[in-house]
Every structure is written in structure tokens, then in C-alpha cells.
Amino acid sequence: MTRSSTTTTPRVPAASETAATALAPHRHHHGDELIRPGRPSASYAQLGRQLVTTFPQAVVKLDPRHVWRSPVMFVVWVGSVVTTVQAVADPSWFAWAVTVWLWATVLFANMAEAVAEGRGKAQAATLRATRKTTTAVRRLPDGSVETVAASDLTIGDVVVVRPNEVIPGDGDVIEGMATVDESAITGESAPVIRESGGDRSAVTGGTTVLSDGIAVRITTRPGETFIDRMIALVEGASRQKTPNEIALTILLTVLTIIFLLAVMAMQPMAIYSGQAQPPVVLVALLVCLIPTTIGALLSAIGIAGMDRLVQHNVLATSGRAVEAAGDVSTLLLDKTGTITYGNRRAAQLLAAPGLGNEEITRAAYVSSLADETPEGRSIVELAAAALDVPSRETLDRLPRAGATFVQFTAATRMSGADLPDGTLYRKGAADSVARWVTGHGGQMPSGVLTEVDGIATSGATPLAVAVKEPGRAPRVLGVIHLKDVVKPGMKERFAQLRAMGIRTVMITGDNPLTARSIAAEAGVDDYLAEATPEDKMALIKREQEGGRLVAMTGDGTNDAPALAQSDVGVAMNTGTMAAKEAANMVDLDSDPTKLIDVVSIGKQLLITRGALTTFSIANDIAKYFAIIPAMFVVLFPGLDALNIMGLASPRSAITSAVIFNALIIIALIPLSLRGVRYRAAGSTALLRRNIWIYGLGGIVAPFIGIKLLDVVVSHLPGMM
């Protein structure tokens, strides 16, 4: 059989283009750079303005009821109070200088958190501006309607929404189909299709119907809508500390207690040696020894991680989910609507032996004009792209010329057209067309049957095309190859996941032949065919029993149990309300491979926290050489050998170390908000890189910074 084809890649039907816009690979990926924020990072000038703006909030956060949440910074706060009392009781330039910079250390830590929270509050203000006081047309049980305030709606109410009206609350479409403007939520200008039934029935309160009309069953109470939850999330109100963050806080607390005991033990020794140290010196030593840098930035790092997700149009219900994404090793993806477009599309028009492309193309076009199914529309578009304009215009005149069209029905599984001259065109399932052909005195060529079997074996769907001209037996012109089309760029995206050490598994209810074909085309590592919700749950539990963290993307109600069981569940915003409620993340762009961004941001969060912890601890090591010799050089002159920085005096050394300890927090705020750049690489390579950059940098920076500050501080009164 001649395998001539008009094209191999079908054009996306116009009716689906708007929905497909959001499903294309995410625009923030370029090459192998996996982290590109949705908007440019704030410049230092912008950061300066943010610091000034958040200063009042940082002062408010000096309240001990807030500071005690960070044990490290609470110790600094207590030390600041102690030095303030001493500076008042026994004033000196040295005491006041140390006191002022200790308070600055606490303020700078509060500013880091306030700046991170400020970004979320700005996004929340934008979301609040999208909420409008709306009315709703509620349908009563007897079929009549009444106009009520949206705030009066309850779960189960059915509302009717017409063109240019705002949807009053979250719900599911139960009647009709409409295009909806969701730009207030997703930021995308292209409208999306929402229709009753299936996985695209969920609508969000505050979005606007552009065309047609729908009936919506409300599924949330006022004040608990998706936008309300978004506002709470981006404000940070729902952020809970993650397990790793809690573990790191415990480590920092233990180190703080150890250094506190060590400093307390120094005073009796100093008194015994006749060199009792004033409280301000002991407090300065303690603050410089404990890991204040990472203690000050820890909260900002967590808040900024969720903020980066929001920049990528992903909302997480907790920081735990973001962090878990960084450790994901298995990714499960639903095939329909996720890896593929979700409905069969015409991929090829294969002519029968001895026939050219023109005849089957014309027949496929004419016989599909009355087929309003997605498959029928895709055949029309595929054939139209191959026909020249005059031919297509001629065929479009058929209704006006008196042609009779045969609608596609589930019973006949065929569509077609009867022309005025007696020519009959039919297109449909191969067995239905075969019965029509034999019923009119024709027969199916063996070559066509072989082609039909081959397409079916590959997991695709074959449709036969036939024509009966006046006075002649019917002829089968060829076969239309329908298949569920894989979305563009999927193979490349899965290759990126593979480079990150993540195994991908496609889940589908299709038969194994279709599943294998789609899996090979998409480039996934494995697949689960004929999967039921129970099968998905069992697969996730098997993976988790091996100690692996599992992530899953889905959009249907049947995906909800698996989304709830997985460690990271990402629901598509175009999916059902059940899927959104079960997941711990919602992708507003409905890009099924957005999980690459989520995993990258999760890994970036972990790396940023580890890098700054390494820098902080290395930083403290360098400060030992500034303060310890300065405290006891009079008592033990041999310690002067450790004064390798050549600091001018004990007081200038201590003051310079305290000032540096405060300023380094401000210097690292941009990095904590932006995050350390992540590229797909092994954990060993990343660890080695971070140790060299942040470990070595943490040792070198204080030597340079403290020495430069000492040059200035040593010239101030009372520092010699």
C-alpha cells in the first residue's frame, strides 16, 4: 500500500488553540538553565527601597513574642538588651558602638524576613484588586431564578453565568460550554474552554465568561474560594516550617547553647586570671560565635522559595511540598491532557495503492464537514492545509449547491456527504465503512485492511474513506491515521528530568499497545497501562516503600486519590475541583511539565539553605581570629600571634567583628531571595562546588571585611 501522506504533524484545531496555549512547555526554560524567575530579580536599588519601606515592619518585629521564634536571633536580642543596660549604666563609645550594631543585627534579620514577606503582600494586593463585589443569578429548584449577592451563595447552589458576567464563586460547570477569561489568576491573556463533564469543568470565582453561557454548581463557601486561598498563601500566612528547616533550627539552637555555655565558662577563668571581661565584650563574643547569618536569613529563604513558585504561576499549600520537590526521584504523569492533547487527531491521510493524495484529501474533507467531533474537525483542518485555496472554496460551496450531509452518530460511526450529481462520500470506522461498501456492491482491498490492522496494532485509530460515483461500485480511497498527539517539547523536557536523576512514569487507561507507542514517542522511562485509581495508588505506595519521594501531575477527578497519596501532587488549574483539593500544589498555567520548574525550585531552596549555612559557619571560624586574641592578648601575650589580620586594638577588633556580623546579613539578602543557581548535576559535584564557593568564601570574606572596618573604626574615639 502506498504510504503517501499530506503531512505528519497536524495543526492544533482552532477550538483547542486557546487551551493549548497554557499547555505548551513553560516559557521560562532556555537551554539547560533550569531556573529563570518569571520576572527579573530586584536590583540593589530596588532592594534598597524595599529595605527602607520595610524598616517600620522590622522595628515592629523587635517584639520578643516574634523574635523568640528564631532561637539564634532571640539570643542576639537578649544580648542587645544586656549591652544597652551596660551602655546606659557605664557609658562609653565602645559600649554604645557594640550596642547599636547588635540592635542593627536583629533589625537586619527582621528586614530580610520583611522584604520576603513584602513581595508576597504585593502579590496578594494585586489578587485582592481582582475580587469584585458581584451578584449571582441563582437557579431555584422549580427552575426559576433569583438575583443574590455572591456572598450569600452556599455549597450546592446552581448559578447561571452569561457572557461578560463574572463567575461568582468556585464550582463545576454542569451545563453548557463557554470561553472564560482567567487572566486575573493565570496572567495569560488567552481565554480557555470550560465545559460540563470531563476534566475541564472547574471554574474559579472572579473569572469572566466571554462567550456562551454556563450553569455552575458552587463547591466552596464565601471566603474559602481559590483566590482567597491564593491570597493567604502568597502572604505567607499559611507557611509552615518544613522538616529540614526544623532540623536546621534545632542544629542552630544546639550550637547556640554550646557557645553560650562556652562563653559563660570564660568569665570565671578570666576572673581567676585577673582579667574579668565586661558583659559587652562577652555578648559581642557570643553573637559573633553563634551562627547569626543563617539564623537571620533562614525564614527569608523559605518565604522566597514559595515566592519563586508563585513567579512561575504555581501555588503550594505549604513549604513542606516545595522542599519535598527538591528530593523527588519518581514522577508520575497522567497521559490524557498531560503528555498528550487528550483527544485523537488526524496525523496522516494514507492513499490506497495506485491513488494520489488529491483524491483522498478531497474525499476526507467533504465527508468530515458534518462531523462536529474533535476528530472530525482535525480531519477538516488537516485536509484543508493540503488543498489549494480554489479547491477548498469550491468544496465549501457544497451546502449551497444542494449537497446533503450525513451526520456522525455513535450508531453508524460514519459521516459523509451526498452530492447533487449522485456522488456519495463516506468516512468512519473501518468496519462500518466496510459494511457500507459491501452493501453497495464493493469490497475492501486487502492492502487497506493490512494498513488498518497496522495502525490499530500501533495503538492508533484507523478511519477508512470511500466514495461511490454514479453507475460505479464504491471505492475505498485510503485510510486516515488518528492518534493522540504528544504535545511539542515533551521529549526534551523528560530528558531534562532524566539528567536531574528523576524517573518518569506515564499513567494511562489506554491499552498496552497505545501506551507503549505514546511512551516511546514522548520519551518517558516507563508506563502503566489500563490503570485504575487503585493501580495508581498501589504504584505510588510501592515507590514510597523503597524510600523514594513521588511526585504526580494530574487534572481529573480519578487522579485525586493518587495526588493526595503522592509526596508532591501538582494539579492543573484546568482540572476538576477534586484534583485541586487533593493536590498540594496548583499549576495556574496548566503546564503538565511545570513540575520541572517545581523540582528545580525545590532543589534550589535546599541548595541555598545549605550554601548559606556553610558560609555562616565558615564565617564564624574567621571571626574567632578577630575576637579571641583581642580578649586575652593582655593576659596571654602569645595570643598576639593569632592576630594575623593585624587589628589595631582589642576594642576596634571586637567592634569591627560585630559590625561585619551585621552588614553581612544585608549583603546576603539578595542571594537568599534570589536563591543559589541550580543546574542539573550530581549531588557530589554540587556539594564540591558549594564548599569551594561558600565555604572558602565564608572564611576569606571576614578577614577582608573585618580588616577594612578596623582601619576605619580604629580612628574613632575610645577604640584604642
mmCIF file of C-alpha atoms in Angstrom, residues 259-553:
data_model
loop_
_atom_site.group_PDB
_atom_site.id
_atom_site.type_symbol
_atom_site.label_atom_id
_atom_site.label_comp_id
_atom_site.label_asym_id
_atom_site.label_seq_id
_atom_site.Cartn_x
_atom_site.Cartn_y
_atom_site.Cartn_z
ATOM 1 C CA PHE A 259 28.658 28.595 72.531
ATOM 2 C CA LEU A 260 26.584 30.204 75.287
ATOM 3 C CA LEU A 261 27.958 27.713 77.817
ATOM 4 C CA ALA A 262 31.469 28.193 76.455
ATOM 5 C CA VAL A 263 31.292 31.983 76.797
ATOM 6 C CA MET A 264 29.783 31.692 80.285
ATOM 7 C CA ALA A 265 32.699 29.438 81.277
ATOM 8 C CA MET A 266 35.223 32.022 80.076
ATOM 9 C CA GLN A 267 34.299 34.649 82.665
ATOM 10 C CA PRO A 268 35.254 32.571 85.758
ATOM 11 C CA MET A 269 38.571 31.743 84.094
ATOM 12 C CA ALA A 270 39.122 35.396 83.244
ATOM 13 C CA ILE A 271 38.302 36.468 86.826
ATOM 14 C CA TYR A 272 40.674 33.847 88.196
ATOM 15 C CA SER A 273 43.400 35.211 85.917
ATOM 16 C CA GLY A 274 42.707 38.779 86.991
ATOM 17 C CA GLN A 275 41.261 39.893 83.629
ATOM 18 C CA ALA A 276 37.494 39.962 84.160
ATOM 19 C CA GLN A 277 35.674 40.824 80.931
ATOM 20 C CA PRO A 278 32.856 43.374 80.816
ATOM 21 C CA PRO A 279 29.452 41.990 79.735
ATOM 22 C CA VAL A 280 29.575 43.922 76.455
ATOM 23 C CA VAL A 281 32.692 42.001 75.385
ATOM 24 C CA LEU A 282 31.211 38.629 76.325
ATOM 25 C CA VAL A 283 27.978 39.409 74.480
ATOM 26 C CA ALA A 284 29.937 40.533 71.394
ATOM 27 C CA LEU A 285 31.942 37.302 71.508
ATOM 28 C CA LEU A 286 28.781 35.182 71.814
ATOM 29 C CA VAL A 287 26.985 36.960 68.964
ATOM 30 C CA CYS A 288 29.983 36.569 66.659
ATOM 31 C CA LEU A 289 30.425 32.887 67.512
ATOM 32 C CA ILE A 290 26.829 31.710 67.093
ATOM 33 C CA PRO A 291 25.535 31.204 63.503
ATOM 34 C CA THR A 292 23.698 34.531 63.287
ATOM 35 C CA THR A 293 23.988 34.808 59.494
ATOM 36 C CA ILE A 294 21.954 31.723 58.623
ATOM 37 C CA GLY A 295 19.742 32.285 61.684
ATOM 38 C CA ALA A 296 18.816 35.708 60.326
ATOM 39 C CA LEU A 297 18.185 34.518 56.775
ATOM 40 C CA LEU A 298 16.534 31.146 57.375
ATOM 41 C CA SER A 299 12.954 32.428 57.367
ATOM 42 C CA ALA A 300 13.577 34.648 54.318
ATOM 43 C CA ILE A 301 14.955 31.669 52.353
ATOM 44 C CA GLY A 302 11.782 29.651 52.982
ATOM 45 C CA ILE A 303 9.444 32.518 52.139
ATOM 46 C CA ALA A 304 11.429 33.346 48.990
ATOM 47 C CA GLY A 305 11.201 29.713 47.836
ATOM 48 C CA MET A 306 7.409 29.884 47.803
ATOM 49 C CA ASP A 307 7.608 33.321 46.177
ATOM 50 C CA ARG A 308 9.662 31.864 43.319
ATOM 51 C CA LEU A 309 6.962 29.245 42.814
ATOM 52 C CA VAL A 310 4.352 32.000 42.577
ATOM 53 C CA GLN A 311 6.538 33.736 39.985
ATOM 54 C CA HIS A 312 6.254 30.539 37.942
ATOM 55 C CA ASN A 313 2.456 30.552 38.421
ATOM 56 C CA VAL A 314 2.477 27.615 40.839
ATOM 57 C CA LEU A 315 0.809 27.800 44.249
ATOM 58 C CA ALA A 316 1.941 25.480 47.029
ATOM 59 C CA THR A 317 -0.192 24.871 50.084
ATOM 60 C CA SER A 318 2.913 24.520 52.274
ATOM 61 C CA GLY A 319 6.668 24.918 52.250
ATOM 62 C CA ARG A 320 6.857 21.190 53.008
ATOM 63 C CA ALA A 321 5.696 20.425 49.461
ATOM 64 C CA VAL A 322 8.285 22.781 47.946
ATOM 65 C CA GLU A 323 11.087 21.178 49.913
ATOM 66 C CA ALA A 324 9.881 17.661 49.139
ATOM 67 C CA ALA A 325 10.010 18.541 45.442
ATOM 68 C CA GLY A 326 13.757 19.005 45.756
ATOM 69 C CA ASP A 327 14.148 15.345 46.786
ATOM 70 C CA VAL A 328 11.713 13.792 44.284
ATOM 71 C CA SER A 329 13.074 10.732 42.491
ATOM 72 C CA THR A 330 9.956 9.429 40.686
ATOM 73 C CA LEU A 331 7.493 11.455 38.628
ATOM 74 C CA LEU A 332 4.105 10.071 37.578
ATOM 75 C CA LEU A 333 2.264 11.828 34.758
ATOM 76 C CA ASP A 334 -1.240 11.245 33.542
ATOM 77 C CA LYS A 335 -1.204 10.723 29.767
ATOM 78 C CA THR A 336 -4.505 12.233 28.682
ATOM 79 C CA GLY A 337 -4.380 16.002 28.741
ATOM 80 C CA THR A 338 -0.929 15.962 30.311
ATOM 81 C CA ILE A 339 1.523 14.318 27.945
ATOM 82 C CA THR A 340 -0.921 14.314 25.032
ATOM 83 C CA TYR A 341 -3.638 16.720 23.950
ATOM 84 C CA GLY A 342 -6.272 14.312 25.206
ATOM 85 C CA ASN A 343 -8.233 13.555 22.023
ATOM 86 C CA ARG A 344 -7.358 11.820 18.800
ATOM 87 C CA ARG A 345 -6.249 13.989 15.906
ATOM 88 C CA ALA A 346 -5.643 13.266 12.255
ATOM 89 C CA ALA A 347 -1.945 12.685 11.716
ATOM 90 C CA GLN A 348 -1.838 11.266 8.156
ATOM 91 C CA LEU A 349 -4.029 10.681 5.115
ATOM 92 C CA LEU A 350 -2.775 7.464 3.564
ATOM 93 C CA ALA A 351 -3.853 6.885 -0.040
ATOM 94 C CA ALA A 352 -4.797 3.400 -1.295
ATOM 95 C CA PRO A 353 -2.431 1.735 -3.819
ATOM 96 C CA GLY A 354 -2.474 3.409 -7.198
ATOM 97 C CA LEU A 355 -4.180 6.592 -5.969
ATOM 98 C CA GLY A 356 -2.737 10.010 -5.374
ATOM 99 C CA ASN A 357 -3.075 12.357 -2.413
ATOM 100 C CA GLU A 358 -5.576 14.693 -4.099
ATOM 101 C CA GLU A 359 -8.472 12.252 -4.258
ATOM 102 C CA ILE A 360 -8.347 11.027 -0.642
ATOM 103 C CA THR A 361 -7.753 14.579 0.598
ATOM 104 C CA ARG A 362 -10.872 15.902 -1.166
ATOM 105 C CA ALA A 363 -12.948 12.919 -0.003
ATOM 106 C CA ALA A 364 -11.755 13.243 3.615
ATOM 107 C CA TYR A 365 -12.560 16.977 3.572
ATOM 108 C CA VAL A 366 -16.065 16.604 2.157
ATOM 109 C CA SER A 367 -17.021 13.606 4.294
ATOM 110 C CA SER A 368 -15.889 15.338 7.515
ATOM 111 C CA LEU A 369 -17.646 18.689 7.015
ATOM 112 C CA ALA A 370 -20.653 17.486 9.001
ATOM 113 C CA ASP A 371 -18.545 15.739 11.680
ATOM 114 C CA GLU A 372 -18.505 18.050 14.706
ATOM 115 C CA THR A 373 -16.391 15.732 16.838
ATOM 116 C CA PRO A 374 -12.807 16.805 17.659
ATOM 117 C CA GLU A 375 -11.568 14.058 15.338
ATOM 118 C CA GLY A 376 -13.756 15.324 12.508
ATOM 119 C CA ARG A 377 -12.579 18.911 12.944
ATOM 120 C CA SER A 378 -8.953 17.806 12.945
ATOM 121 C CA ILE A 379 -9.501 15.913 9.653
ATOM 122 C CA VAL A 380 -11.027 19.019 8.069
ATOM 123 C CA GLU A 381 -8.075 21.138 9.148
ATOM 124 C CA LEU A 382 -5.518 18.568 8.034
ATOM 125 C CA ALA A 383 -7.139 18.211 4.602
ATOM 126 C CA ALA A 384 -7.682 21.974 4.259
ATOM 127 C CA ALA A 385 -3.993 22.603 4.839
ATOM 128 C CA ALA A 386 -3.154 20.258 1.934
ATOM 129 C CA LEU A 387 -5.774 21.526 -0.519
ATOM 130 C CA ASP A 388 -5.097 24.635 -2.559
ATOM 131 C CA VAL A 389 -7.380 27.595 -1.877
ATOM 132 C CA PRO A 390 -9.559 27.333 -5.061
ATOM 133 C CA SER A 391 -10.281 23.664 -4.374
ATOM 134 C CA ARG A 392 -11.236 24.362 -0.776
ATOM 135 C CA GLU A 393 -13.515 27.247 -1.773
ATOM 136 C CA THR A 394 -15.214 25.014 -4.308
ATOM 137 C CA LEU A 395 -15.839 22.341 -1.703
ATOM 138 C CA ASP A 396 -17.161 24.912 0.776
ATOM 139 C CA ARG A 397 -19.899 25.807 -1.733
ATOM 140 C CA LEU A 398 -21.366 22.306 -1.464
ATOM 141 C CA PRO A 399 -24.057 23.200 1.114
ATOM 142 C CA ARG A 400 -25.315 25.996 -1.129
ATOM 143 C CA ALA A 401 -25.201 23.657 -4.137
ATOM 144 C CA GLY A 402 -27.711 21.295 -2.533
ATOM 145 C CA ALA A 403 -25.418 18.644 -1.051
ATOM 146 C CA THR A 404 -26.892 16.521 1.719
ATOM 147 C CA PHE A 405 -24.643 15.879 4.696
ATOM 148 C CA VAL A 406 -24.683 12.738 6.798
ATOM 149 C CA GLN A 407 -24.061 13.499 10.466
ATOM 150 C CA PHE A 408 -21.725 11.335 12.501
ATOM 151 C CA THR A 409 -23.581 9.210 15.068
ATOM 152 C CA ALA A 410 -22.469 6.621 17.579
ATOM 153 C CA ALA A 411 -24.758 4.091 15.882
ATOM 154 C CA THR A 412 -23.388 4.443 12.335
ATOM 155 C CA ARG A 413 -19.882 5.599 13.289
ATOM 156 C CA MET A 414 -19.725 7.303 9.895
ATOM 157 C CA SER A 415 -20.178 10.742 8.439
ATOM 158 C CA GLY A 416 -20.366 11.800 4.823
ATOM 159 C CA ALA A 417 -21.973 13.853 2.076
ATOM 160 C CA ASP A 418 -24.336 13.073 -0.836
ATOM 161 C CA LEU A 419 -23.650 15.429 -3.743
ATOM 162 C CA PRO A 420 -26.363 16.574 -6.192
ATOM 163 C CA ASP A 421 -24.732 14.603 -9.039
ATOM 164 C CA GLY A 422 -25.192 11.325 -7.118
ATOM 165 C CA THR A 423 -21.638 11.007 -5.753
ATOM 166 C CA LEU A 424 -21.575 9.647 -2.209
ATOM 167 C CA TYR A 425 -18.674 10.157 0.219
ATOM 168 C CA ARG A 426 -18.289 8.252 3.474
ATOM 169 C CA LYS A 427 -15.699 8.308 6.239
ATOM 170 C CA GLY A 428 -15.732 6.373 9.507
ATOM 171 C CA ALA A 429 -14.642 3.301 11.412
ATOM 172 C CA ALA A 430 -13.108 0.709 9.118
ATOM 173 C CA ASP A 431 -15.726 -1.961 9.859
ATOM 174 C CA SER A 432 -18.610 0.498 9.329
ATOM 175 C CA VAL A 433 -17.201 1.698 6.022
ATOM 176 C CA ALA A 434 -16.584 -1.949 5.011
ATOM 177 C CA ARG A 435 -20.249 -2.792 5.590
ATOM 178 C CA TRP A 436 -21.328 0.286 3.607
ATOM 179 C CA VAL A 437 -19.005 -0.615 0.717
ATOM 180 C CA THR A 438 -20.062 -4.277 0.536
ATOM 181 C CA GLY A 439 -23.714 -3.267 0.886
ATOM 182 C CA HIS A 440 -23.353 -1.239 -2.334
ATOM 183 C CA GLY A 441 -21.583 -3.964 -4.263
ATOM 184 C CA GLY A 442 -17.965 -3.133 -3.497
ATOM 185 C CA GLN A 443 -15.218 -4.673 -1.376
ATOM 186 C CA MET A 444 -12.404 -3.642 0.920
ATOM 187 C CA PRO A 445 -8.972 -4.012 -0.711
ATOM 188 C CA SER A 446 -6.600 -6.300 1.169
ATOM 189 C CA GLY A 447 -3.973 -3.569 1.212
ATOM 190 C CA VAL A 448 -6.352 -1.232 3.044
ATOM 191 C CA LEU A 449 -7.180 -3.954 5.581
ATOM 192 C CA THR A 450 -3.462 -4.512 6.185
ATOM 193 C CA GLU A 451 -2.959 -0.782 6.760
ATOM 194 C CA VAL A 452 -5.939 -0.693 9.123
ATOM 195 C CA ASP A 453 -4.503 -3.582 11.158
ATOM 196 C CA GLY A 454 -1.081 -1.927 11.274
ATOM 197 C CA ILE A 455 -2.454 1.362 12.595
ATOM 198 C CA ALA A 456 -4.603 -0.413 15.168
ATOM 199 C CA THR A 457 -1.653 -2.535 16.320
ATOM 200 C CA SER A 458 0.409 0.615 16.891
ATOM 201 C CA GLY A 459 -2.222 1.827 19.339
ATOM 202 C CA ALA A 460 -3.718 4.439 16.997
ATOM 203 C CA THR A 461 -7.160 4.597 15.370
ATOM 204 C CA PRO A 462 -7.741 3.959 11.633
ATOM 205 C CA LEU A 463 -10.652 5.526 9.705
ATOM 206 C CA ALA A 464 -11.487 4.426 6.175
ATOM 207 C CA VAL A 465 -12.573 6.813 3.396
ATOM 208 C CA ALA A 466 -14.752 5.643 0.494
ATOM 209 C CA VAL A 467 -16.597 7.113 -2.487
ATOM 210 C CA LYS A 468 -19.430 5.837 -4.709
ATOM 211 C CA GLU A 469 -19.790 7.574 -8.035
ATOM 212 C CA PRO A 470 -22.944 7.233 -10.193
ATOM 213 C CA GLY A 471 -23.001 3.957 -12.096
ATOM 214 C CA ARG A 472 -19.883 2.597 -10.398
ATOM 215 C CA ALA A 473 -19.176 0.329 -7.441
ATOM 216 C CA PRO A 474 -17.861 2.012 -4.269
ATOM 217 C CA ARG A 475 -14.098 2.504 -3.971
ATOM 218 C CA VAL A 476 -12.050 2.724 -0.796
ATOM 219 C CA LEU A 477 -9.679 5.668 -1.262
ATOM 220 C CA GLY A 478 -7.463 5.133 1.743
ATOM 221 C CA VAL A 479 -7.113 5.403 5.493
ATOM 222 C CA ILE A 480 -6.984 8.298 7.929
ATOM 223 C CA HIS A 481 -4.482 7.790 10.734
ATOM 224 C CA LEU A 482 -5.842 9.171 14.031
ATOM 225 C CA LYS A 483 -3.707 9.263 17.140
ATOM 226 C CA ASP A 484 -3.461 11.010 20.470
ATOM 227 C CA VAL A 485 -0.810 13.612 19.682
ATOM 228 C CA VAL A 486 2.059 14.179 22.098
ATOM 229 C CA LYS A 487 2.477 17.825 22.987
ATOM 230 C CA PRO A 488 5.528 19.517 21.497
ATOM 231 C CA GLY A 489 8.746 19.626 23.502
ATOM 232 C CA MET A 490 7.867 16.709 25.776
ATOM 233 C CA LYS A 491 10.857 14.563 24.855
ATOM 234 C CA GLU A 492 13.283 17.363 25.636
ATOM 235 C CA ARG A 493 11.586 18.087 28.939
ATOM 236 C CA PHE A 494 11.750 14.459 30.017
ATOM 237 C CA ALA A 495 15.435 14.378 29.057
ATOM 238 C CA GLN A 496 15.964 17.263 31.487
ATOM 239 C CA LEU A 497 14.214 15.324 34.230
ATOM 240 C CA ARG A 498 16.394 12.308 33.487
ATOM 241 C CA ALA A 499 19.507 14.480 33.825
ATOM 242 C CA MET A 500 18.223 15.537 37.249
ATOM 243 C CA GLY A 501 18.026 11.869 38.293
ATOM 244 C CA ILE A 502 14.230 11.674 38.136
ATOM 245 C CA ARG A 503 12.470 8.627 36.709
ATOM 246 C CA THR A 504 9.316 9.380 34.712
ATOM 247 C CA VAL A 505 6.307 7.051 34.538
ATOM 248 C CA MET A 506 3.305 7.654 32.275
ATOM 249 C CA ILE A 507 -0.065 6.517 33.639
ATOM 250 C CA THR A 508 -2.958 5.861 31.272
ATOM 251 C CA GLY A 509 -6.183 3.940 30.998
ATOM 252 C CA ASP A 510 -5.323 3.012 27.394
ATOM 253 C CA ASN A 511 -4.429 -0.486 26.291
ATOM 254 C CA PRO A 512 -0.756 -1.551 26.478
ATOM 255 C CA LEU A 513 -0.192 -1.125 22.715
ATOM 256 C CA THR A 514 -1.308 2.501 22.745
ATOM 257 C CA ALA A 515 0.539 3.162 25.990
ATOM 258 C CA ARG A 516 3.790 1.730 24.647
ATOM 259 C CA SER A 517 3.539 3.786 21.470
ATOM 260 C CA ILE A 518 2.866 7.060 23.298
ATOM 261 C CA ALA A 519 5.564 6.326 25.907
ATOM 262 C CA ALA A 520 8.163 5.762 23.201
ATOM 263 C CA GLU A 521 7.164 8.925 21.348
ATOM 264 C CA ALA A 522 7.144 11.073 24.494
ATOM 265 C CA GLY A 523 10.403 9.659 25.849
ATOM 266 C CA VAL A 524 9.211 8.584 29.323
ATOM 267 C CA ASP A 525 11.144 5.908 31.216
ATOM 268 C CA ASP A 526 8.193 3.625 31.978
ATOM 269 C CA TYR A 527 4.417 3.410 31.690
ATOM 270 C CA LEU A 528 1.422 1.890 33.456
ATOM 271 C CA ALA A 529 -1.376 0.896 31.066
ATOM 272 C CA GLU A 530 -5.071 0.260 31.789
ATOM 273 C CA ALA A 531 -4.546 1.998 35.114
ATOM 274 C CA THR A 532 -7.398 2.363 37.586
ATOM 275 C CA PRO A 533 -7.282 4.771 40.565
ATOM 276 C CA GLU A 534 -6.387 1.755 42.710
ATOM 277 C CA ASP A 535 -3.482 0.882 40.374
ATOM 278 C CA LYS A 536 -2.119 4.434 40.633
ATOM 279 C CA MET A 537 -2.285 4.311 44.414
ATOM 280 C CA ALA A 538 -0.560 0.935 44.511
ATOM 281 C CA LEU A 539 2.246 2.179 42.244
ATOM 282 C CA ILE A 540 2.836 5.260 44.396
ATOM 283 C CA LYS A 541 2.918 3.177 47.588
ATOM 284 C CA ARG A 542 5.417 0.731 46.048
ATOM 285 C CA GLU A 543 7.708 3.600 45.094
ATOM 286 C CA GLN A 544 7.399 5.180 48.544
ATOM 287 C CA GLU A 545 8.160 1.890 50.295
ATOM 288 C CA GLY A 546 11.568 1.987 48.624
ATOM 289 C CA GLY A 547 12.316 5.294 50.344
ATOM 290 C CA ARG A 548 11.692 7.365 47.230
ATOM 291 C CA LEU A 549 9.670 10.561 47.118
ATOM 292 C CA VAL A 550 6.984 10.550 44.440
ATOM 293 C CA ALA A 551 5.522 13.479 42.536
ATOM 294 C CA MET A 552 2.466 13.339 40.317
ATOM 295 C CA THR A 553 0.656 15.696 37.996
#
